[in-house]
């Protein structure tokens, strides 16, 4: 069996009932330095770093959101048969 073989996929969903994300912003939220927080309050790096870490392990993150109704992030992470080599 190849050491990289995936035996299953872990799915984690995190959701809130916050303000939601308008459709025109959804395509930008994983961009480094994209932030709608007031100047000096957000780096806009949170989601870009999450995506970078997840992709480095072969995972993915996606978002579903509707303005005014909340936001759900879905994370997919492969479970490998054997530990990943550094
Ligand atoms: N749960 C959420 N609900 C509504 N908008 C969100 C949510 N998560 C992220 N966003 C939007 O995506 C943008 C980018 O998020 P990201 O976490 O990368 O940066 P940030 O939160 O602005 O800054 P930092 O992570 O440094 O505090 C946010 O500024 C906000 O507009
Ligand atoms: Mg953040």
GROMACS .gro file of C-alpha atoms and ligand atoms in nm:
model
  118
    1UNK     CA    1   0.000   0.000   0.000
    2UNK     CA    2   0.134   0.344  -0.090
    3UNK     CA    3   0.227   0.550   0.217
    4UNK     CA    4   0.017   0.838   0.082
    5UNK     CA    5  -0.301   0.631   0.050
    6UNK     CA    6  -0.606   0.803   0.196
    7UNK     CA    7  -0.821   0.576   0.413
    8UNK     CA    8  -1.097   0.826   0.489
    9UNK     CA    9  -1.178   1.193   0.496
   10UNK     CA   10  -1.256   1.392   0.807
   11UNK     CA   11  -1.525   1.657   0.759
   12UNK     CA   12  -1.564   1.935   1.014
   13UNK     CA   13  -1.827   2.206   0.989
   14UNK     CA   14  -1.817   2.526   1.191
   15UNK     CA   15  -2.110   2.761   1.169
   16UNK     CA   16  -2.236   3.080   1.325
   17UNK     CA   17  -2.550   3.288   1.320
   18UNK     CA   18  -2.359   3.613   1.264
   19UNK     CA   19  -2.396   3.878   0.996
   20UNK     CA   20  -2.308   3.648   0.706
   21UNK     CA   21  -2.088   3.735   0.410
   22UNK     CA   22  -2.228   3.918   0.107
   23UNK     CA   23  -2.205   3.728  -0.222
   24UNK     CA   24  -1.960   3.979  -0.372
   25UNK     CA   25  -1.713   3.920  -0.086
   26UNK     CA   26  -1.731   3.538  -0.080
   27UNK     CA   27  -1.468   3.501  -0.352
   28UNK     CA   28  -1.219   3.716  -0.162
   29UNK     CA   29  -1.226   3.608   0.202
   30UNK     CA   30  -0.938   3.357   0.167
   31UNK     CA   31  -0.718   3.623   0.002
   32UNK     CA   32  -0.429   3.736   0.225
   33UNK     CA   33  -0.494   4.082   0.374
   34UNK     CA   34  -0.860   4.093   0.269
   35UNK     CA   35  -1.050   4.221   0.574
   36UNK     CA   36  -1.367   4.414   0.638
   37UNK     CA   37  -1.270   4.486   0.998
   38UNK     CA   38  -1.190   4.848   1.089
   39UNK     CA   39  -0.834   4.960   1.017
   40UNK     CA   40  -0.594   4.828   1.280
   41UNK     CA   41  -0.831   4.552   1.400
   42UNK     CA   42  -0.789   4.271   1.152
   43UNK     CA   43  -0.492   4.154   0.950
   44UNK     CA   44  -0.703   3.969   0.696
   45UNK     CA   45  -0.468   3.676   0.741
   46UNK     CA   46  -0.684   3.444   0.954
   47UNK     CA   47  -0.858   3.253   0.676
   48UNK     CA   48  -0.560   3.269   0.436
   49UNK     CA   49  -0.346   3.099   0.703
   50UNK     CA   50  -0.617   2.840   0.775
   51UNK     CA   51  -0.637   2.758   0.404
   52UNK     CA   52  -0.257   2.739   0.373
   53UNK     CA   53  -0.226   2.497   0.666
   54UNK     CA   54  -0.513   2.278   0.547
   55UNK     CA   55  -0.383   2.262   0.188
   56UNK     CA   56  -0.035   2.170   0.313
   57UNK     CA   57  -0.195   1.852   0.457
   58UNK     CA   58  -0.398   1.785   0.142
   59UNK     CA   59  -0.714   1.933   0.291
   60UNK     CA   60  -0.963   2.195   0.180
   61UNK     CA   61  -1.178   2.466   0.328
   62UNK     CA   62  -1.491   2.611   0.176
   63UNK     CA   63  -1.756   2.858   0.284
   64UNK     CA   64  -2.131   2.889   0.253
   65UNK     CA   65  -2.293   3.206   0.367
   66UNK     CA   66  -2.589   3.433   0.323
   67UNK     CA   67  -2.598   3.796   0.429
   68UNK     CA   68  -2.789   3.836   0.754
   69UNK     CA   69  -2.826   3.461   0.816
   70UNK     CA   70  -2.483   3.331   0.917
   71UNK     CA   71  -2.184   3.148   0.783
   72UNK     CA   72  -2.069   2.788   0.764
   73UNK     CA   73  -1.712   2.678   0.697
   74UNK     CA   74  -1.653   2.320   0.586
   75UNK     CA   75  -1.312   2.164   0.635
   76UNK     CA   76  -1.209   1.841   0.464
   77UNK     CA   77  -0.894   1.662   0.580
   78UNK     CA   78  -0.763   1.335   0.437
   79UNK     CA   79  -0.678   1.061   0.685
   80UNK     CA   80  -0.371   0.881   0.556
   81UNK     CA   81  -0.306   0.509   0.610
   82UNK     CA   82   0.049   0.590   0.715
   83UNK     CA   83   0.187   0.903   0.882
   84UNK     CA   84   0.296   1.172   0.635
   85UNK     CA   85   0.670   1.203   0.588
   86UNK     CA   86   0.801   1.552   0.666
   87LIG     N1   87  -1.776   3.400   1.034
   87LIG     C1   88  -1.773   3.509   0.956
   87LIG     N2   89  -1.884   3.586   0.941
   87LIG     C2   90  -1.884   3.696   0.861
   87LIG     N3   91  -1.775   3.738   0.790
   87LIG     C3   92  -1.662   3.664   0.804
   87LIG     C4   93  -1.654   3.548   0.887
   87LIG     N4   94  -1.529   3.497   0.877
   87LIG     C5   95  -1.464   3.577   0.793
   87LIG     N5   96  -1.542   3.678   0.749
   87LIG     C6   97  -1.505   3.783   0.651
   87LIG     O1   98  -1.383   3.745   0.589
   87LIG     C7   99  -1.284   3.846   0.610
   87LIG     C8  100  -1.147   3.782   0.617
   87LIG     O2  101  -1.140   3.699   0.733
   87LIG     P1  102  -0.999   3.668   0.796
   87LIG     O3  103  -1.022   3.581   0.917
   87LIG     O4  104  -0.905   3.620   0.693
   87LIG     O5  105  -0.945   3.811   0.839
   87LIG     P2  106  -1.000   3.905   0.957
   87LIG     O6  107  -1.088   3.826   1.051
   87LIG     O7  108  -1.057   4.028   0.893
   87LIG     O8  109  -0.865   3.944   1.030
   87LIG     P3  110  -0.793   3.858   1.144
   87LIG     O9  111  -0.814   3.713   1.112
   87LIG    O10  112  -0.652   3.903   1.138
   87LIG    O11  113  -0.860   3.897   1.273
   87LIG     C9  114  -1.331   3.917   0.737
   87LIG    O12  115  -1.278   4.047   0.747
   87LIG    C10  116  -1.482   3.917   0.717
   87LIG    O13  117  -1.519   4.017   0.622
   88LIG    MG1  118  -1.025   3.629   1.122
   0.00000   0.00000   0.00000
